[in-house]
Amino acid sequence: MLRQSTPLGVHSDGSRTLMVVFFGANDATAPDYFMHVPLEEYGANLRSIVRRSQEAMPGVTVVIVTPPPVDEHTLSQFEWYAGRNLQMASAYAEEAARAAEATGALLLDLNSLMLSRTNWPNFLGGLHPFYLSSHVPMTVSSN
């Protein structure tokens, strides 16, 4: 249940409430790892989150952010590596894009944006993006 203390959605001054949905990096683990969520279930969950939010907050602008790429070399040094790999991360990013298209949400394709940079592993601590704001220009696009 979503509770609100201030009006949500489109405000009288024309401003909008923005909701960012950024899931998938922890879902895209090896199937036997406790945090794994199957790809189809991940997509269904994203669609449900967006649709329920749109119903509860008419006029809300939802932005789905794709999971980032995975630097397997760096990640393999950690015990929480959990079989993450670039191919799986990209599949979850593609599913996030399909969810955005299906729900009318905006998409920030962090996966593709980072992979388009030759030095993309420099922006990751293996999995979690950092140091992005002043080095990678980002735009949100509608589908």
PDB file of N, CA and C in Angstrom, residues 1-5 8 19 48-49 51-57:
ATOM      1  N   MET A   1       0.842  -1.182   0.000  1.00  0.00           N
ATOM      2  CA  MET A   1       0.000   0.000   0.000  1.00  0.00           C
ATOM      3  C   MET A   1       0.884   1.240   0.000  1.00  0.00           C
ATOM      4  N   LEU A   2       0.556   2.188  -0.853  1.00  0.00           N
ATOM      5  CA  LEU A   2       1.298   3.436  -0.912  1.00  0.00           C
ATOM      6  C   LEU A   2       0.568   4.493  -0.104  1.00  0.00           C
ATOM      7  N   ARG A   3       1.295   5.105   0.770  1.00  0.00           N
ATOM      8  CA  ARG A   3       0.708   6.199   1.552  1.00  0.00           C
ATOM      9  C   ARG A   3       1.284   7.506   1.053  1.00  0.00           C
ATOM     10  N   GLN A   4       0.493   8.533   1.107  1.00  0.00           N
ATOM     11  CA  GLN A   4       0.988   9.825   0.656  1.00  0.00           C
ATOM     12  C   GLN A   4       0.671  10.896   1.685  1.00  0.00           C
ATOM     13  N   SER A   5       1.665  11.745   1.898  1.00  0.00           N
ATOM     14  CA  SER A   5       1.471  12.863   2.813  1.00  0.00           C
ATOM     15  C   SER A   5       1.314  14.164   2.036  1.00  0.00           C
ATOM     16  N   LEU A   8       0.488  13.660  -5.036  1.00  0.00           N
ATOM     17  CA  LEU A   8       1.412  13.055  -5.981  1.00  0.00           C
ATOM     18  C   LEU A   8       0.873  13.184  -7.384  1.00  0.00           C
ATOM     19  N   MET A  19       9.157   8.931 -10.064  1.00  0.00           N
ATOM     20  CA  MET A  19       9.451   7.706  -9.336  1.00  0.00           C
ATOM     21  C   MET A  19      10.481   6.927 -10.133  1.00  0.00           C
ATOM     22  N   SER A  48       4.358  -4.896 -12.686  1.00  0.00           N
ATOM     23  CA  SER A  48       3.420  -4.744 -11.573  1.00  0.00           C
ATOM     24  C   SER A  48       3.744  -3.517 -10.729  1.00  0.00           C
ATOM     25  N   ILE A  49       5.009  -3.313 -10.435  1.00  0.00           N
ATOM     26  CA  ILE A  49       5.425  -2.143  -9.641  1.00  0.00           C
ATOM     27  C   ILE A  49       5.014  -0.863 -10.353  1.00  0.00           C
ATOM     28  N   ARG A  51       2.728  -0.406 -12.855  1.00  0.00           N
ATOM     29  CA  ARG A  51       1.271  -0.260 -13.015  1.00  0.00           C
ATOM     30  C   ARG A  51       0.588   0.101 -11.699  1.00  0.00           C
ATOM     31  N   ARG A  52       0.985  -0.548 -10.627  1.00  0.00           N
ATOM     32  CA  ARG A  52       0.386  -0.227  -9.326  1.00  0.00           C
ATOM     33  C   ARG A  52       0.719   1.197  -8.905  1.00  0.00           C
ATOM     34  N   SER A  53       1.918   1.634  -9.205  1.00  0.00           N
ATOM     35  CA  SER A  53       2.305   3.012  -8.878  1.00  0.00           C
ATOM     36  C   SER A  53       1.519   4.009  -9.710  1.00  0.00           C
ATOM     37  N   GLN A  54       1.342   3.699 -10.987  1.00  0.00           N
ATOM     38  CA  GLN A  54       0.563   4.582 -11.858  1.00  0.00           C
ATOM     39  C   GLN A  54      -0.891   4.671 -11.405  1.00  0.00           C
ATOM     40  N   GLU A  55      -1.437   3.561 -10.918  1.00  0.00           N
ATOM     41  CA  GLU A  55      -2.805   3.570 -10.405  1.00  0.00           C
ATOM     42  C   GLU A  55      -2.906   4.358  -9.103  1.00  0.00           C
ATOM     43  N   ALA A  56      -1.938   4.189  -8.232  1.00  0.00           N
ATOM     44  CA  ALA A  56      -1.975   4.836  -6.920  1.00  0.00           C
ATOM     45  C   ALA A  56      -1.616   6.314  -6.992  1.00  0.00           C
ATOM     46  N   MET A  57      -0.842   6.686  -8.016  1.00  0.00           N
ATOM     47  CA  MET A  57      -0.372   8.074  -8.139  1.00  0.00           C
ATOM     48  C   MET A  57      -0.633   8.571  -9.561  1.00  0.00           C
TER      49      MET A  57
END
